[in-house]
PDB file of C-alpha atoms in Angstrom:
ATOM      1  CA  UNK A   1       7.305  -2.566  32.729  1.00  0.00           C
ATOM      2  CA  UNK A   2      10.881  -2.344  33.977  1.00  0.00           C
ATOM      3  CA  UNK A   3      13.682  -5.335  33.772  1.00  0.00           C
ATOM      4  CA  UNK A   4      16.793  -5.683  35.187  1.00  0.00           C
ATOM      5  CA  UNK A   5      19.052  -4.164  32.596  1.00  0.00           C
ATOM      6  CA  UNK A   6      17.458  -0.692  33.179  1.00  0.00           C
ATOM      7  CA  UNK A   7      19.080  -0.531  36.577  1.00  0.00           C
ATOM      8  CA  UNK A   8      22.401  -0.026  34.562  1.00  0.00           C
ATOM      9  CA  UNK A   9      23.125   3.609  32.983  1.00  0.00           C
ATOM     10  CA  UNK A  10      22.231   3.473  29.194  1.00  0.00           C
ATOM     11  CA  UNK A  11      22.317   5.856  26.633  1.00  0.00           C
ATOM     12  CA  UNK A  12      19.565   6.019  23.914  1.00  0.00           C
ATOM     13  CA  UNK A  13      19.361   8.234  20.726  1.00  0.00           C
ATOM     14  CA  UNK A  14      15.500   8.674  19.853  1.00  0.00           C
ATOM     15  CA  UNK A  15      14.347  10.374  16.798  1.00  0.00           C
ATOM     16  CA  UNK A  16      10.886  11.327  16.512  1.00  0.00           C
ATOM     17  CA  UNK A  17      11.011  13.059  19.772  1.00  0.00           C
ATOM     18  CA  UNK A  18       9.040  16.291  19.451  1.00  0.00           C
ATOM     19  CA  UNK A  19       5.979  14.769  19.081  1.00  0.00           C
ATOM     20  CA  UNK A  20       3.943  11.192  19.933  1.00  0.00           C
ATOM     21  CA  UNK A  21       5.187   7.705  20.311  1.00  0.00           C
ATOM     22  CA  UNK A  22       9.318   9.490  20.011  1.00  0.00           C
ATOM     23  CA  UNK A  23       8.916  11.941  22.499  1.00  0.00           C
ATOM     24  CA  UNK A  24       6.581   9.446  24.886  1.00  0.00           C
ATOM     25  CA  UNK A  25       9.637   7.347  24.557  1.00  0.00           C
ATOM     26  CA  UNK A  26      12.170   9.906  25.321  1.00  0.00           C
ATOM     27  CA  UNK A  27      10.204  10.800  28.742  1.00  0.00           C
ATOM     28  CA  UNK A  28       9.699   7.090  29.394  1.00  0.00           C
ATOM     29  CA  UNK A  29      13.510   6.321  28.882  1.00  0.00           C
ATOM     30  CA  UNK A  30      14.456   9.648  30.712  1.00  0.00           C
ATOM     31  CA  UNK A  31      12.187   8.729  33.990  1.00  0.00           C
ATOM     32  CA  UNK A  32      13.934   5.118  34.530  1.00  0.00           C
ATOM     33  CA  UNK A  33      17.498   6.439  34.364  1.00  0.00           C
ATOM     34  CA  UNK A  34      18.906   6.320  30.694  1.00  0.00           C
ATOM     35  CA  UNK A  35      20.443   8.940  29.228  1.00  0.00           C
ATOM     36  CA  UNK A  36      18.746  10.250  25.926  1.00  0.00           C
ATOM     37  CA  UNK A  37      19.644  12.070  22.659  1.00  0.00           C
ATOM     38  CA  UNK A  38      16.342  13.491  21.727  1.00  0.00           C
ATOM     39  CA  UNK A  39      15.892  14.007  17.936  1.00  0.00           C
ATOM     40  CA  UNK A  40      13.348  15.900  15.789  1.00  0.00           C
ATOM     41  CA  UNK A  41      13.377  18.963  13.565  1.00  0.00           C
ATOM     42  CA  UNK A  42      11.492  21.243  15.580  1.00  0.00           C
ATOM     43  CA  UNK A  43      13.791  22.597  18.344  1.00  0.00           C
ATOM     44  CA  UNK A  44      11.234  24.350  20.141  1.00  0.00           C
ATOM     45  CA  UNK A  45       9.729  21.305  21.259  1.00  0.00           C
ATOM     46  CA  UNK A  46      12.493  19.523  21.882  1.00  0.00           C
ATOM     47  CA  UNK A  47      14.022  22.266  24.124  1.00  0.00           C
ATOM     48  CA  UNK A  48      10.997  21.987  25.731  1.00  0.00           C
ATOM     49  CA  UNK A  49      11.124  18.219  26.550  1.00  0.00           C
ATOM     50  CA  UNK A  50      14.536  19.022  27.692  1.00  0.00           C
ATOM     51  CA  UNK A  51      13.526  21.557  30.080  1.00  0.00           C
ATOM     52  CA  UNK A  52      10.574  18.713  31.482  1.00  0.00           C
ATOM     53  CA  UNK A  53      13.175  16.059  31.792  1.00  0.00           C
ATOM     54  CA  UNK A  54      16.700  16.403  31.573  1.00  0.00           C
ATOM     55  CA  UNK A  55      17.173  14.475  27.655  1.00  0.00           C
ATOM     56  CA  UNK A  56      19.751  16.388  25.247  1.00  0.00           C
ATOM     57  CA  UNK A  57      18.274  18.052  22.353  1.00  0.00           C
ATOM     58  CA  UNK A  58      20.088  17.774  19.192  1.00  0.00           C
ATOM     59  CA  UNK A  59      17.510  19.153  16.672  1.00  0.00           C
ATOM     60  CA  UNK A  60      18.163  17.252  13.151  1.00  0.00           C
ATOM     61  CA  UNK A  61      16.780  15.865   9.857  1.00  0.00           C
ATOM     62  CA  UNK A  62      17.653  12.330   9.429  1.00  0.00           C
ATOM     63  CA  UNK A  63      16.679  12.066   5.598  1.00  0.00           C
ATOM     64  CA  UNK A  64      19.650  14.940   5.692  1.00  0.00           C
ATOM     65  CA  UNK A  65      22.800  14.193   5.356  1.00  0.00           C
ATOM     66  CA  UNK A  66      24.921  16.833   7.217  1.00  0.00           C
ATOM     67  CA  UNK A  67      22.686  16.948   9.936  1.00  0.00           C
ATOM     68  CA  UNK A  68      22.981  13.089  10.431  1.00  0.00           C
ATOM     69  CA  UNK A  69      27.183  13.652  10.872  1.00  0.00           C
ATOM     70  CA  UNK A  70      26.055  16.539  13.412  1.00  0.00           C
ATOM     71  CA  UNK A  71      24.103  14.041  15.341  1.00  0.00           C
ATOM     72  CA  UNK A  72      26.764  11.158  15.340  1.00  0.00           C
ATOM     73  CA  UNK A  73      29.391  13.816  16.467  1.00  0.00           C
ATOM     74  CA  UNK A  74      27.396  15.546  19.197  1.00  0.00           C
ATOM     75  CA  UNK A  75      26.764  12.031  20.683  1.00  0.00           C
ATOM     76  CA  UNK A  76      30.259  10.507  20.122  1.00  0.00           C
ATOM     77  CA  UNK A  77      32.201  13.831  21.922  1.00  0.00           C
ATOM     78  CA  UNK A  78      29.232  13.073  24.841  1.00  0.00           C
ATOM     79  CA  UNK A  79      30.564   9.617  25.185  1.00  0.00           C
ATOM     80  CA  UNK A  80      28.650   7.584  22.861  1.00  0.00           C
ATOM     81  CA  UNK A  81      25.539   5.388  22.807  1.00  0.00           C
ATOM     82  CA  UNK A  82      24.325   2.030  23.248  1.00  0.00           C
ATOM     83  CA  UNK A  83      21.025   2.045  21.847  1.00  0.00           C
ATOM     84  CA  UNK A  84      19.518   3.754  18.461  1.00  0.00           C
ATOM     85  CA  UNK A  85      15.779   4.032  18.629  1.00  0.00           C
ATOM     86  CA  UNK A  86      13.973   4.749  15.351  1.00  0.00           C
ATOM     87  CA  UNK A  87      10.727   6.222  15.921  1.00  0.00           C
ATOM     88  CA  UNK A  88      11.015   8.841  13.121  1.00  0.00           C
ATOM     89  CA  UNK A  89       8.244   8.635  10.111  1.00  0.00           C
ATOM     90  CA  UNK A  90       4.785   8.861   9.415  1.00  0.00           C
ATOM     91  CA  UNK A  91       2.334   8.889   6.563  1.00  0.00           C
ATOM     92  CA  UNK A  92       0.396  11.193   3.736  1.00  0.00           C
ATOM     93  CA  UNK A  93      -2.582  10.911   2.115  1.00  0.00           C
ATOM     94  CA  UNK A  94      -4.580   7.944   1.711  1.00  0.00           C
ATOM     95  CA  UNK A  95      -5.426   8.239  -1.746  1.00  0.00           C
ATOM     96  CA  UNK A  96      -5.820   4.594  -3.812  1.00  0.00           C
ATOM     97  CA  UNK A  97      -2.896   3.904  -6.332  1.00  0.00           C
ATOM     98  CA  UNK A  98      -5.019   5.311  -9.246  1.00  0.00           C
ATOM     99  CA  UNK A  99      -4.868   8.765  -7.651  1.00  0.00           C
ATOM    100  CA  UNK A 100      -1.371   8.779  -6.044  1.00  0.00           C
ATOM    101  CA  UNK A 101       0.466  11.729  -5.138  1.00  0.00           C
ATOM    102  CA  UNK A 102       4.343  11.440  -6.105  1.00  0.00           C
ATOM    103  CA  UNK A 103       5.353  14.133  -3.812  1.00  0.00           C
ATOM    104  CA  UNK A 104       3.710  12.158  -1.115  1.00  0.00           C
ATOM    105  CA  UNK A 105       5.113   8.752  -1.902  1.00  0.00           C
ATOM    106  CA  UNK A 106       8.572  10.366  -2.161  1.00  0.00           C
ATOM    107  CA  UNK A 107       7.944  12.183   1.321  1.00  0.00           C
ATOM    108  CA  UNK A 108       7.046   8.838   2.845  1.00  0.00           C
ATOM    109  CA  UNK A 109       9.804   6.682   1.612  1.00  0.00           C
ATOM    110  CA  UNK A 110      13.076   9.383   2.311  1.00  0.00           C
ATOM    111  CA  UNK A 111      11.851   9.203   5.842  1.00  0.00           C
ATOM    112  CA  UNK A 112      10.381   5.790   6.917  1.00  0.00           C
ATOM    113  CA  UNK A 113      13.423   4.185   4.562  1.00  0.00           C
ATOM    114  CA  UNK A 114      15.953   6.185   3.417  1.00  0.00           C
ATOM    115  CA  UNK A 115      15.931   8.281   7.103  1.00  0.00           C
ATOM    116  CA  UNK A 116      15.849   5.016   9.239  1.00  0.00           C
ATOM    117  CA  UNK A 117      18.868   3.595   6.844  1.00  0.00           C
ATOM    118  CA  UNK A 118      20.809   6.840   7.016  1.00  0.00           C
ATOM    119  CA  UNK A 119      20.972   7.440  10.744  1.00  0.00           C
ATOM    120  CA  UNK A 120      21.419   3.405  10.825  1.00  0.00           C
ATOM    121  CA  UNK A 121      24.192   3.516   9.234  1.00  0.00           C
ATOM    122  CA  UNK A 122      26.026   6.012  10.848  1.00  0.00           C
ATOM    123  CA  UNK A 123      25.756   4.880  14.283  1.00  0.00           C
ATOM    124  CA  UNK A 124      26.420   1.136  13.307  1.00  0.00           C
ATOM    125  CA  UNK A 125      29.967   1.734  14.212  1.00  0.00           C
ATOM    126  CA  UNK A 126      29.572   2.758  17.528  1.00  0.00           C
ATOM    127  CA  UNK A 127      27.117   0.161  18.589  1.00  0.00           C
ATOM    128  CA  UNK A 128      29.404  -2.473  17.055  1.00  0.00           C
ATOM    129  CA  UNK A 129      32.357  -1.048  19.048  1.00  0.00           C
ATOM    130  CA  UNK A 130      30.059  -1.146  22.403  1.00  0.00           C
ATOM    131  CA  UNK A 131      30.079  -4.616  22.195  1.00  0.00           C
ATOM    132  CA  UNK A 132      26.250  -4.752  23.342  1.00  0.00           C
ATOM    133  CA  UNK A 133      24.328  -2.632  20.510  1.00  0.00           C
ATOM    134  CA  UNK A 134      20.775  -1.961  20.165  1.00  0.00           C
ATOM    135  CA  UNK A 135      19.072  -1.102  16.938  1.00  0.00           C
ATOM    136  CA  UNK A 136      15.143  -0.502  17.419  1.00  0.00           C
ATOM    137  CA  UNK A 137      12.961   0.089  14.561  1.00  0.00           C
ATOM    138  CA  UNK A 138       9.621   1.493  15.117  1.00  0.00           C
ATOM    139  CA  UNK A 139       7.514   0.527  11.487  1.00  0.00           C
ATOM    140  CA  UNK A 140       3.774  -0.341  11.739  1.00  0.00           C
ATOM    141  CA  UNK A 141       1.407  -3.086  10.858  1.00  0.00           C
ATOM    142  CA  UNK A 142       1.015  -1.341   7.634  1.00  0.00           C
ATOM    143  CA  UNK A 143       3.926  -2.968   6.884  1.00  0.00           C
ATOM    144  CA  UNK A 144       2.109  -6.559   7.345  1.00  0.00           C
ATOM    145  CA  UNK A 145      -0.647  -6.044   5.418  1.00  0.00           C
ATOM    146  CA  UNK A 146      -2.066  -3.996   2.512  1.00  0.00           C
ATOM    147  CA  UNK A 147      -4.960  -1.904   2.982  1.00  0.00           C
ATOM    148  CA  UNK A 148      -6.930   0.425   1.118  1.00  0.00           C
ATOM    149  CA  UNK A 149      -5.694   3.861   0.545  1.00  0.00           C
ATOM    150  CA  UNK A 150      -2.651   2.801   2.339  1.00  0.00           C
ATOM    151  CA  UNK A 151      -0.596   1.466  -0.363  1.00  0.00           C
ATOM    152  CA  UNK A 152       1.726   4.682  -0.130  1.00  0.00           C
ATOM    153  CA  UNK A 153       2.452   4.100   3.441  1.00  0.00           C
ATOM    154  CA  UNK A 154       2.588   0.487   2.996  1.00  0.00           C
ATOM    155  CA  UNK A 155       5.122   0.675   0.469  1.00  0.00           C
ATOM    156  CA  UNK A 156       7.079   2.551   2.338  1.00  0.00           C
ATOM    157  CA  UNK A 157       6.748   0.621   5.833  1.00  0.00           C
ATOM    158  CA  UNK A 158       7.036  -2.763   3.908  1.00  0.00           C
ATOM    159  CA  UNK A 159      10.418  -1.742   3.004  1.00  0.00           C
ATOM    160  CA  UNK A 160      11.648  -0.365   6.615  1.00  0.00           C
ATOM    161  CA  UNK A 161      10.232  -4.320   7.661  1.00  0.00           C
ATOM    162  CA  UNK A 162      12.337  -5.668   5.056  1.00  0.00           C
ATOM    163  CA  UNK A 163      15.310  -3.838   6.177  1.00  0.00           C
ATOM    164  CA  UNK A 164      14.646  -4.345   9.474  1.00  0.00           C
ATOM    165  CA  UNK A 165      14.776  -8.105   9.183  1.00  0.00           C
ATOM    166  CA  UNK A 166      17.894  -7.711   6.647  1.00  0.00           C
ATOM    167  CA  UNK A 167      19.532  -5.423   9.214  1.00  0.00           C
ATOM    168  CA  UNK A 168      19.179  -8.122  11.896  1.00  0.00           C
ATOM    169  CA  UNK A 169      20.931 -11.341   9.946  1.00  0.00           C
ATOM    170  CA  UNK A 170      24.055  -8.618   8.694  1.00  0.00           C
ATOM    171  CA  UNK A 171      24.680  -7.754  12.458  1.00  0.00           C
ATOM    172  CA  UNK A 172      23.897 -11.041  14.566  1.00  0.00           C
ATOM    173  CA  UNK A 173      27.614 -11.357  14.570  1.00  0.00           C
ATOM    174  CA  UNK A 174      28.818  -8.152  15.815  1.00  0.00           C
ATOM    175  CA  UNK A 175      26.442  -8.856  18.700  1.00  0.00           C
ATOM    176  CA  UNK A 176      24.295  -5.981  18.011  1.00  0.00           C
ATOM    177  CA  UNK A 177      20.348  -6.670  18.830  1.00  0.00           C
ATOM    178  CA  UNK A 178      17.637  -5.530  16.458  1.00  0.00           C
ATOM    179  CA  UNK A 179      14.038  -5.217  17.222  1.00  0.00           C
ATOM    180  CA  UNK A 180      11.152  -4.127  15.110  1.00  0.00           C
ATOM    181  CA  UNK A 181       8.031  -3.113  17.214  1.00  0.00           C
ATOM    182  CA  UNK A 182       4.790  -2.448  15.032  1.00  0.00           C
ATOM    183  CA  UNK A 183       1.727  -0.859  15.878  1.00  0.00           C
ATOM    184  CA  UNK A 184      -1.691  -0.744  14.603  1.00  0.00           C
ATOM    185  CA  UNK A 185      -4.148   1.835  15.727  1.00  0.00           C
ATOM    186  CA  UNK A 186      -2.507   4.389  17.902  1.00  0.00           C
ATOM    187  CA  UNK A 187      -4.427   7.836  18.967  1.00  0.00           C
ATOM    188  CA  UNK A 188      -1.362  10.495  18.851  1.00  0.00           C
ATOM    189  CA  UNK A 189      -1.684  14.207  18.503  1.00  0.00           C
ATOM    190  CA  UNK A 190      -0.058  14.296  14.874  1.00  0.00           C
ATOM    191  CA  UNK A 191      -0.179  11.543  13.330  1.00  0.00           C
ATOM    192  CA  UNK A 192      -3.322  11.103  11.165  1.00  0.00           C
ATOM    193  CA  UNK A 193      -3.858  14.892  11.407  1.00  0.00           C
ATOM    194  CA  UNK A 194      -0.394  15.040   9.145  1.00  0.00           C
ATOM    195  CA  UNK A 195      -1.536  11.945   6.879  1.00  0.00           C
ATOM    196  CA  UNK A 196      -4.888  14.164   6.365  1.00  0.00           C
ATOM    197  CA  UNK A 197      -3.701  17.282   5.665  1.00  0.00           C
ATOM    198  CA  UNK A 198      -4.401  19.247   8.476  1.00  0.00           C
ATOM    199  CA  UNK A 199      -8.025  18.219   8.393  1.00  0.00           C
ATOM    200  CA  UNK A 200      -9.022  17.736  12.391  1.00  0.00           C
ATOM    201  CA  UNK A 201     -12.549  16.371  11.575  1.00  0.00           C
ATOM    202  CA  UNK A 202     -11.209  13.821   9.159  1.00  0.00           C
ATOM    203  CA  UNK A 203      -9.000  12.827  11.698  1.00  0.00           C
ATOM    204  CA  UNK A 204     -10.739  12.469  14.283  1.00  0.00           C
ATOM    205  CA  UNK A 205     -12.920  10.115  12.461  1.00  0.00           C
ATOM    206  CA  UNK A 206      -9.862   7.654  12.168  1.00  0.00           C
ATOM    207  CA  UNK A 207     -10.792   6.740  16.037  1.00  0.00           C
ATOM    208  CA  UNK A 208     -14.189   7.754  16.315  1.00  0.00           C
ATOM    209  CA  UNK A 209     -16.328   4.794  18.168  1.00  0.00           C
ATOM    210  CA  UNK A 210     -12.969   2.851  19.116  1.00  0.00           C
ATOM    211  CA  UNK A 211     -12.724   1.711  22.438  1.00  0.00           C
ATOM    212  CA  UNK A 212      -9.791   2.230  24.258  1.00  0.00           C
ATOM    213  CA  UNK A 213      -7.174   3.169  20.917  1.00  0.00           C
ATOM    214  CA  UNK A 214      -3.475   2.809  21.871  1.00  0.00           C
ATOM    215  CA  UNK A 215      -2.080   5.208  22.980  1.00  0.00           C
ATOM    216  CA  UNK A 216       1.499   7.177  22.291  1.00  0.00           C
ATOM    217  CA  UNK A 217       2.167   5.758  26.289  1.00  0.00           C
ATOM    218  CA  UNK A 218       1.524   2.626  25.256  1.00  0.00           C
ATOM    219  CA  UNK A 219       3.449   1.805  22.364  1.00  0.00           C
ATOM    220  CA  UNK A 220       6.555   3.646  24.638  1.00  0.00           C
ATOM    221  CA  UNK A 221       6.030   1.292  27.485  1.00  0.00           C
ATOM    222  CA  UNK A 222       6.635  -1.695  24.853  1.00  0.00           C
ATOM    223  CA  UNK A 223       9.661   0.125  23.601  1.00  0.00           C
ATOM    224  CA  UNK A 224      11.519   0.603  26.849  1.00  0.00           C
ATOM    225  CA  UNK A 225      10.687  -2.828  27.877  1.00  0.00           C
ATOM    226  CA  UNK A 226      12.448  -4.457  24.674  1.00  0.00           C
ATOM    227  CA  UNK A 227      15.360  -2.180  25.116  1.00  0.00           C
ATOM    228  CA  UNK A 228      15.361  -2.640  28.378  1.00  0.00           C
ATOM    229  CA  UNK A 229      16.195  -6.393  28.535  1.00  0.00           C
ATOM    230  CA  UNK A 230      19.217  -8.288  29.250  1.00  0.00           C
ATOM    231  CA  UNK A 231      21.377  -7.821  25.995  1.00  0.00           C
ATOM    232  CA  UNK A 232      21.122 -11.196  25.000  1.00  0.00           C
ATOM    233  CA  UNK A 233      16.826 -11.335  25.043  1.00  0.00           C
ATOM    234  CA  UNK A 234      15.643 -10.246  21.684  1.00  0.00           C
ATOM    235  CA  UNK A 235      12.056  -9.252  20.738  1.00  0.00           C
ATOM    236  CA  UNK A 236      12.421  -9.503  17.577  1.00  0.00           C
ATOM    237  CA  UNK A 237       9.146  -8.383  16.404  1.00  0.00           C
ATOM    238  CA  UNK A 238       6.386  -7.444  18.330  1.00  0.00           C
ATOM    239  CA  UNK A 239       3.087  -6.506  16.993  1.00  0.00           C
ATOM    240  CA  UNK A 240       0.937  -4.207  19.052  1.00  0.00           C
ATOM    241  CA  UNK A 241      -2.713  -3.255  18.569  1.00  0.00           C
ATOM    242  CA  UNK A 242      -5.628  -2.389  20.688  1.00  0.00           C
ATOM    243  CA  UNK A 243      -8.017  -5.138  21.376  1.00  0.00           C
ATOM    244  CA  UNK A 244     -10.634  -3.249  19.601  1.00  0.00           C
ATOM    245  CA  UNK A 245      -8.849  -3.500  16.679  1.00  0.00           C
ATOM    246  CA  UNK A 246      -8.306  -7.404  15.030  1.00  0.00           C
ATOM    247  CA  UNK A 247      -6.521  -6.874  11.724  1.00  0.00           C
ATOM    248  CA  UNK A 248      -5.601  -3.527   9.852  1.00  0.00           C
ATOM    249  CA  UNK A 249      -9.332  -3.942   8.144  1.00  0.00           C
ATOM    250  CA  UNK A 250     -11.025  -5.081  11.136  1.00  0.00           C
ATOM    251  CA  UNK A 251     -11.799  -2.251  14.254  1.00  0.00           C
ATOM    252  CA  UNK A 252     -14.743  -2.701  16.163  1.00  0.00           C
ATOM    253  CA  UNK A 253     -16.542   0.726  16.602  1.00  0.00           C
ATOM    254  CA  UNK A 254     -18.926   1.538  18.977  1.00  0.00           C
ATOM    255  CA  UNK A 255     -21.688   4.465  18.270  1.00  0.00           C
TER     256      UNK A 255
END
């Protein structure tokens, strides 16, 4: 999906970019024109994507931060940016409340919250000052819904939702545009391996008999569209899940 703002040049930071739905984004946003930031930790990867497609690397922690002020001045002495995408996050464990992990709560909330409100913050400025901002959260139906062994990662992405929403009535009047995309089930190459430890069988389980999972591809095509729109469209939230899969309980599984 393309639209007609695309055709202009735009400039994009996206976090999350070594890996899955950030760095599917990054190539999508790269192909049609826009000029990218491409964040993550792991520079390998993201010199990598660089070499594949022309985005800047800027490796960087956003729950950290001095390497948050690194970020905003690499991409303010490159000329700034129009659009923040904020793909960064992910989950551990998916233990029941009774057998929570701190350490794994904690992880979860400094970088689904506290990450997405520090690199938020920072660029505010310069997306006010552009005139035509674009903030876009990437949080997850998790963040709808309890389930489960999710309440760790539900916490944390009911609070990026609720920020999300709070984000978008404290800027409507400096004309900057905030969308929230959330996904359900989406078949990356990290993410439930992470949330399980490193275990690839118990992983794998997470999408064994679905039919046709999202993929990272997907959710990116979604996220270019909405930032892709005339400044004055806003998505504000838009819920994406494979037809296989009806609620966050209910996934149809074929054997």
């Amino acid at each position: 999906m393309t639209s007609p703002r695309e055709q202009q040049q735009h400039t994009a930071v996206v976090t999350g970019a070594s890996t899955g739905i950030g760095e599917a984004t990054a190539r999508l946003l790269a192909r049609r024109g826009w000029k990218v930031f491409a964040v993550a930790r792991r520079a390998d990867r993201l010199e990598q994507l660089a070499a594949e497609t022309g985005v800047v690397p800027v490796p960087a922690d956003i729950t950290e931060d001095d390497d948050v002020a690194r970020l905003l001045a690499t991409v303010t002495e490159a000329g700034g940016a129009d659009t923040l995408v904020n793909i960064a996050g992910g989950a551990r464990g998916v233990d029941q409340i009774a057998d929570a992990k701190s350490e794994d709560w904690d992880w979860m909330y400094r970088v689904n919250v506290l990450g997405t409100m520090k690199i938020t913050r920072a660029f505010l400025p310069m997306l006010r000052a552009n005139g035509e901002g674009t903030v876009l959260n990437l949080s997850s139906t998790a963040g709808l819904a309890g389930y489960e062994g999710g309440a760790g990662y539900n916490a944390a992405k009911f609070a990026e939702h609720g920020m999300t929403q709070a984000l978008r009535l404290e800027e409507v009047g400096n004309n900057v545009r905030v969308v929230e995309v959330l996904p359900g089930l989406v078949q990356t190459e990290e993410f439930s391996l992470k949330r399980l430890g490193g275990d690839s069988e118990a992983a794998e389980k997470v999408y064994a008999g679905v039919e046709k999972p999202l993929t990272a591809e997907d959710v990116a095509d979604v996220v270019a569209y909405a930032v892709g729109l005339p400044h004055h469209v806003n998505l504000d939230e838009i819920v994406i899940r494979p037809v296989a899969q009806a609620a966050n309980h209910k996934i149809v599984r074929h054997q």
